Amino acid sequence: MLRTAFWCFVTMMVIGLAAAVTARPLIFPSLGPTAIMLFTHPLDRFSSPRHVLLGHFIGAASGYAALAMTGLLGVALSSEVGIPRVVAAAIALALTAGLMLLLDAEHPPAGATTLIVALGILPRLEDFLFLMAAVFVLTLLAFTVNRLNGIRVPVWRPNV
């Protein structure tokens, strides 16, 4: 328990401080459940680097595709969620679920990533690069920490 809590704290501090220094969207809600999965169940299929990286990539890309389809690309979330935003969220989640299953890359927190994008929290296409950079850094940190602690985390594909 302490190990998981400690490393979740450290990784969010590293990514959060990078976000603060660069003023870029490097920290976002779905990183939390990803960190918990990576440190609590590092050998789980959904925690493999392949599932984490591809899952978030699919989620974010689906979110931006849904924003483009509904004319909301670049439009930030407002206090009123209208029908176009609801449609974007539904399209994004459906695309994410379907593509993750099709590509054997399920990672449940990516369902939150797609909604973060589709709801307009990270609406600009350039945000995609920062989002994926944060996922990559978290995955790399968790991989390194887990390997240093003797946990044989797979390099890419899950063990099961």
PDB file of C-alpha atoms in Angstrom:
ATOM      1  CA  MET A   1       0.000   0.000   0.000  1.00  0.00           C
ATOM      2  CA  LEU A   2       2.710   2.488   0.966  1.00  0.00           C
ATOM      3  CA  ARG A   3       4.767   1.676  -2.138  1.00  0.00           C
ATOM      4  CA  THR A   4       1.782   2.310  -4.418  1.00  0.00           C
ATOM      5  CA  ALA A   5       0.809   5.514  -2.631  1.00  0.00           C
ATOM      6  CA  PHE A   6       4.390   6.778  -2.658  1.00  0.00           C
ATOM      7  CA  TRP A   7       4.974   6.139  -6.366  1.00  0.00           C
ATOM      8  CA  CYS A   8       1.585   7.541  -7.361  1.00  0.00           C
ATOM      9  CA  PHE A   9       2.538  10.687  -5.452  1.00  0.00           C
ATOM     10  CA  VAL A  10       6.010  10.885  -7.005  1.00  0.00           C
ATOM     11  CA  THR A  11       4.864  10.331 -10.589  1.00  0.00           C
ATOM     12  CA  MET A  12       2.050  12.897 -10.321  1.00  0.00           C
ATOM     13  CA  MET A  13       4.489  15.394  -8.773  1.00  0.00           C
ATOM     14  CA  VAL A  14       6.968  14.883 -11.619  1.00  0.00           C
ATOM     15  CA  ILE A  15       4.313  15.234 -14.317  1.00  0.00           C
ATOM     16  CA  GLY A  16       2.486  18.017 -12.471  1.00  0.00           C
ATOM     17  CA  LEU A  17       5.644  20.051 -11.949  1.00  0.00           C
ATOM     18  CA  ALA A  18       6.506  19.628 -15.635  1.00  0.00           C
ATOM     19  CA  ALA A  19       3.007  20.925 -16.451  1.00  0.00           C
ATOM     20  CA  ALA A  20       3.461  23.895 -14.119  1.00  0.00           C
ATOM     21  CA  VAL A  21       6.893  24.778 -15.509  1.00  0.00           C
ATOM     22  CA  THR A  22       5.888  24.431 -19.167  1.00  0.00           C
ATOM     23  CA  ALA A  23       2.303  25.721 -18.791  1.00  0.00           C
ATOM     24  CA  ARG A  24       1.184  22.766 -20.930  1.00  0.00           C
ATOM     25  CA  PRO A  25      -1.627  20.263 -20.271  1.00  0.00           C
ATOM     26  CA  LEU A  26       0.552  17.418 -19.051  1.00  0.00           C
ATOM     27  CA  ILE A  27      -1.614  16.440 -16.080  1.00  0.00           C
ATOM     28  CA  PHE A  28      -5.228  15.355 -16.490  1.00  0.00           C
ATOM     29  CA  PRO A  29      -7.693  13.161 -14.587  1.00  0.00           C
ATOM     30  CA  SER A  30      -7.251   9.820 -16.351  1.00  0.00           C
ATOM     31  CA  LEU A  31      -3.567   9.698 -15.401  1.00  0.00           C
ATOM     32  CA  GLY A  32      -4.677   8.963 -11.836  1.00  0.00           C
ATOM     33  CA  PRO A  33      -6.363   5.624 -12.501  1.00  0.00           C
ATOM     34  CA  THR A  34      -3.560   4.710 -14.893  1.00  0.00           C
ATOM     35  CA  ALA A  35      -0.956   5.332 -12.182  1.00  0.00           C
ATOM     36  CA  ILE A  36      -2.938   3.294  -9.680  1.00  0.00           C
ATOM     37  CA  MET A  37      -3.154   0.394 -12.147  1.00  0.00           C
ATOM     38  CA  LEU A  38       0.549   0.583 -13.005  1.00  0.00           C
ATOM     39  CA  PHE A  39       1.656   0.469  -9.371  1.00  0.00           C
ATOM     40  CA  THR A  40      -1.086  -1.742  -7.911  1.00  0.00           C
ATOM     41  CA  HIS A  41      -1.337  -4.371 -10.648  1.00  0.00           C
ATOM     42  CA  PRO A  42       1.764  -3.918 -12.828  1.00  0.00           C
ATOM     43  CA  LEU A  43       1.505  -7.424 -14.309  1.00  0.00           C
ATOM     44  CA  ASP A  44      -2.157  -7.081 -15.267  1.00  0.00           C
ATOM     45  CA  ARG A  45      -2.839  -7.249 -18.989  1.00  0.00           C
ATOM     46  CA  PHE A  46      -4.423  -3.768 -18.953  1.00  0.00           C
ATOM     47  CA  SER A  47      -1.296  -2.349 -17.253  1.00  0.00           C
ATOM     48  CA  SER A  48       1.146  -3.469 -19.932  1.00  0.00           C
ATOM     49  CA  PRO A  49       2.929  -0.609 -21.727  1.00  0.00           C
ATOM     50  CA  ARG A  50       1.193  -1.639 -24.963  1.00  0.00           C
ATOM     51  CA  HIS A  51      -2.280  -1.341 -23.437  1.00  0.00           C
ATOM     52  CA  VAL A  52      -1.527   1.905 -21.605  1.00  0.00           C
ATOM     53  CA  LEU A  53       0.067   3.707 -24.544  1.00  0.00           C
ATOM     54  CA  LEU A  54      -2.224   2.416 -27.286  1.00  0.00           C
ATOM     55  CA  GLY A  55      -5.313   2.722 -25.096  1.00  0.00           C
ATOM     56  CA  HIS A  56      -4.713   6.405 -24.326  1.00  0.00           C
ATOM     57  CA  PHE A  57      -3.685   7.050 -27.944  1.00  0.00           C
ATOM     58  CA  ILE A  58      -6.930   5.520 -29.187  1.00  0.00           C
ATOM     59  CA  GLY A  59      -8.944   7.383 -26.552  1.00  0.00           C
ATOM     60  CA  ALA A  60      -7.422  10.761 -27.336  1.00  0.00           C
ATOM     61  CA  ALA A  61      -7.531  10.274 -31.113  1.00  0.00           C
ATOM     62  CA  SER A  62     -11.173   9.179 -30.910  1.00  0.00           C
ATOM     63  CA  GLY A  63     -11.979  12.236 -28.817  1.00  0.00           C
ATOM     64  CA  TYR A  64     -10.404  14.581 -31.354  1.00  0.00           C
ATOM     65  CA  ALA A  65     -12.117  12.759 -34.238  1.00  0.00           C
ATOM     66  CA  ALA A  66     -15.465  13.182 -32.473  1.00  0.00           C
ATOM     67  CA  LEU A  67     -14.766  16.887 -31.904  1.00  0.00           C
ATOM     68  CA  ALA A  68     -13.963  17.299 -35.596  1.00  0.00           C
ATOM     69  CA  MET A  69     -17.145  15.434 -36.625  1.00  0.00           C
ATOM     70  CA  THR A  70     -19.303  17.686 -34.462  1.00  0.00           C
ATOM     71  CA  GLY A  71     -17.568  20.964 -35.308  1.00  0.00           C
ATOM     72  CA  LEU A  72     -16.191  21.371 -31.781  1.00  0.00           C
ATOM     73  CA  LEU A  73     -12.469  20.938 -32.442  1.00  0.00           C
ATOM     74  CA  GLY A  74     -10.721  23.684 -30.483  1.00  0.00           C
ATOM     75  CA  VAL A  75     -13.895  24.676 -28.585  1.00  0.00           C
ATOM     76  CA  ALA A  76     -13.332  24.568 -24.828  1.00  0.00           C
ATOM     77  CA  LEU A  77     -15.827  23.171 -22.346  1.00  0.00           C
ATOM     78  CA  SER A  78     -18.387  25.681 -21.137  1.00  0.00           C
ATOM     79  CA  SER A  79     -20.822  25.484 -18.250  1.00  0.00           C
ATOM     80  CA  GLU A  80     -23.586  24.402 -20.635  1.00  0.00           C
ATOM     81  CA  VAL A  81     -23.237  20.990 -22.241  1.00  0.00           C
ATOM     82  CA  GLY A  82     -25.330  21.071 -25.394  1.00  0.00           C
ATOM     83  CA  ILE A  83     -26.431  18.317 -27.747  1.00  0.00           C
ATOM     84  CA  PRO A  84     -23.333  18.604 -30.011  1.00  0.00           C
ATOM     85  CA  ARG A  85     -21.077  18.009 -26.979  1.00  0.00           C
ATOM     86  CA  VAL A  86     -23.172  15.019 -25.878  1.00  0.00           C
ATOM     87  CA  VAL A  87     -22.965  13.585 -29.410  1.00  0.00           C
ATOM     88  CA  ALA A  88     -19.191  14.136 -29.444  1.00  0.00           C
ATOM     89  CA  ALA A  89     -18.841  12.322 -26.103  1.00  0.00           C
ATOM     90  CA  ALA A  90     -20.964   9.392 -27.289  1.00  0.00           C
ATOM     91  CA  ILE A  91     -19.081   9.093 -30.596  1.00  0.00           C
ATOM     92  CA  ALA A  92     -15.729   9.316 -28.816  1.00  0.00           C
ATOM     93  CA  LEU A  93     -16.529   6.623 -26.281  1.00  0.00           C
ATOM     94  CA  ALA A  94     -17.997   4.283 -28.916  1.00  0.00           C
ATOM     95  CA  LEU A  95     -14.930   4.716 -31.141  1.00  0.00           C
ATOM     96  CA  THR A  96     -12.596   4.207 -28.205  1.00  0.00           C
ATOM     97  CA  ALA A  97     -14.306   1.040 -27.011  1.00  0.00           C
ATOM     98  CA  GLY A  98     -14.518  -0.435 -30.490  1.00  0.00           C
ATOM     99  CA  LEU A  99     -10.954   0.372 -31.511  1.00  0.00           C
ATOM    100  CA  MET A 100      -9.424  -0.790 -28.237  1.00  0.00           C
ATOM    101  CA  LEU A 101     -11.180  -4.149 -28.636  1.00  0.00           C
ATOM    102  CA  LEU A 102     -10.305  -4.387 -32.329  1.00  0.00           C
ATOM    103  CA  LEU A 103      -6.621  -3.643 -31.651  1.00  0.00           C
ATOM    104  CA  ASP A 104      -6.426  -5.688 -28.431  1.00  0.00           C
ATOM    105  CA  ALA A 105      -5.376  -2.602 -26.498  1.00  0.00           C
ATOM    106  CA  GLU A 106      -7.962  -2.207 -23.745  1.00  0.00           C
ATOM    107  CA  HIS A 107      -7.021   0.183 -20.970  1.00  0.00           C
ATOM    108  CA  PRO A 108     -10.097   1.309 -18.973  1.00  0.00           C
ATOM    109  CA  PRO A 109      -8.755   4.773 -17.977  1.00  0.00           C
ATOM    110  CA  ALA A 110      -8.579   5.607 -21.704  1.00  0.00           C
ATOM    111  CA  GLY A 111     -12.378   5.786 -21.565  1.00  0.00           C
ATOM    112  CA  ALA A 112     -11.914   8.824 -19.355  1.00  0.00           C
ATOM    113  CA  THR A 113      -9.258  10.252 -21.669  1.00  0.00           C
ATOM    114  CA  THR A 114     -11.640  10.182 -24.613  1.00  0.00           C
ATOM    115  CA  LEU A 115     -14.279  12.040 -22.584  1.00  0.00           C
ATOM    116  CA  ILE A 116     -11.722  14.582 -21.337  1.00  0.00           C
ATOM    117  CA  VAL A 117     -11.062  15.426 -24.984  1.00  0.00           C
ATOM    118  CA  ALA A 118     -14.626  15.157 -26.327  1.00  0.00           C
ATOM    119  CA  LEU A 119     -16.091  17.244 -23.504  1.00  0.00           C
ATOM    120  CA  GLY A 120     -13.668  20.055 -24.316  1.00  0.00           C
ATOM    121  CA  ILE A 121     -11.272  19.913 -21.384  1.00  0.00           C
ATOM    122  CA  LEU A 122      -8.351  19.447 -23.822  1.00  0.00           C
ATOM    123  CA  PRO A 123     -10.014  20.563 -27.083  1.00  0.00           C
ATOM    124  CA  ARG A 124      -7.061  21.686 -29.169  1.00  0.00           C
ATOM    125  CA  LEU A 125      -5.375  19.223 -31.469  1.00  0.00           C
ATOM    126  CA  GLU A 126      -1.963  20.368 -30.180  1.00  0.00           C
ATOM    127  CA  ASP A 127      -3.013  19.141 -26.717  1.00  0.00           C
ATOM    128  CA  PHE A 128      -2.789  15.594 -28.096  1.00  0.00           C
ATOM    129  CA  LEU A 129       1.022  15.733 -28.097  1.00  0.00           C
ATOM    130  CA  PHE A 130       1.209  16.849 -24.473  1.00  0.00           C
ATOM    131  CA  LEU A 131      -1.394  14.322 -23.385  1.00  0.00           C
ATOM    132  CA  MET A 132       0.544  11.487 -24.993  1.00  0.00           C
ATOM    133  CA  ALA A 133       3.858  12.809 -23.635  1.00  0.00           C
ATOM    134  CA  ALA A 134       2.423  12.628 -20.116  1.00  0.00           C
ATOM    135  CA  VAL A 135       1.157   9.072 -20.683  1.00  0.00           C
ATOM    136  CA  PHE A 136       4.567   8.064 -22.035  1.00  0.00           C
ATOM    137  CA  VAL A 137       6.420   9.596 -19.060  1.00  0.00           C
ATOM    138  CA  LEU A 138       4.075   7.920 -16.573  1.00  0.00           C
ATOM    139  CA  THR A 139       4.456   4.563 -18.341  1.00  0.00           C
ATOM    140  CA  LEU A 140       8.245   4.891 -18.459  1.00  0.00           C
ATOM    141  CA  LEU A 141       8.504   5.912 -14.797  1.00  0.00           C
ATOM    142  CA  ALA A 142       6.247   3.056 -13.683  1.00  0.00           C
ATOM    143  CA  PHE A 143       8.110   0.551 -15.856  1.00  0.00           C
ATOM    144  CA  THR A 144      11.452   1.669 -14.417  1.00  0.00           C
ATOM    145  CA  VAL A 145      10.291   1.736 -10.793  1.00  0.00           C
ATOM    146  CA  ASN A 146       8.579  -1.645 -11.073  1.00  0.00           C
ATOM    147  CA  ARG A 147      11.590  -3.248 -12.772  1.00  0.00           C
ATOM    148  CA  LEU A 148      13.932  -1.798 -10.123  1.00  0.00           C
ATOM    149  CA  ASN A 149      11.672  -3.373  -7.492  1.00  0.00           C
ATOM    150  CA  GLY A 150      12.080  -6.775  -9.133  1.00  0.00           C
ATOM    151  CA  ILE A 151       8.708  -6.878 -10.883  1.00  0.00           C
ATOM    152  CA  ARG A 152       9.122  -8.348 -14.375  1.00  0.00           C
ATOM    153  CA  VAL A 153       6.828  -5.905 -16.143  1.00  0.00           C
ATOM    154  CA  PRO A 154       6.607  -6.742 -19.856  1.00  0.00           C
ATOM    155  CA  VAL A 155       8.456  -4.434 -22.195  1.00  0.00           C
ATOM    156  CA  TRP A 156       5.489  -4.187 -24.566  1.00  0.00           C
ATOM    157  CA  ARG A 157       3.040  -7.103 -24.703  1.00  0.00           C
ATOM    158  CA  PRO A 158       1.205  -8.365 -21.642  1.00  0.00           C
ATOM    159  CA  ASN A 159       2.425 -11.581 -20.012  1.00  0.00           C
ATOM    160  CA  VAL A 160      -0.999 -13.206 -20.302  1.00  0.00           C
TER     161      VAL A 160
END
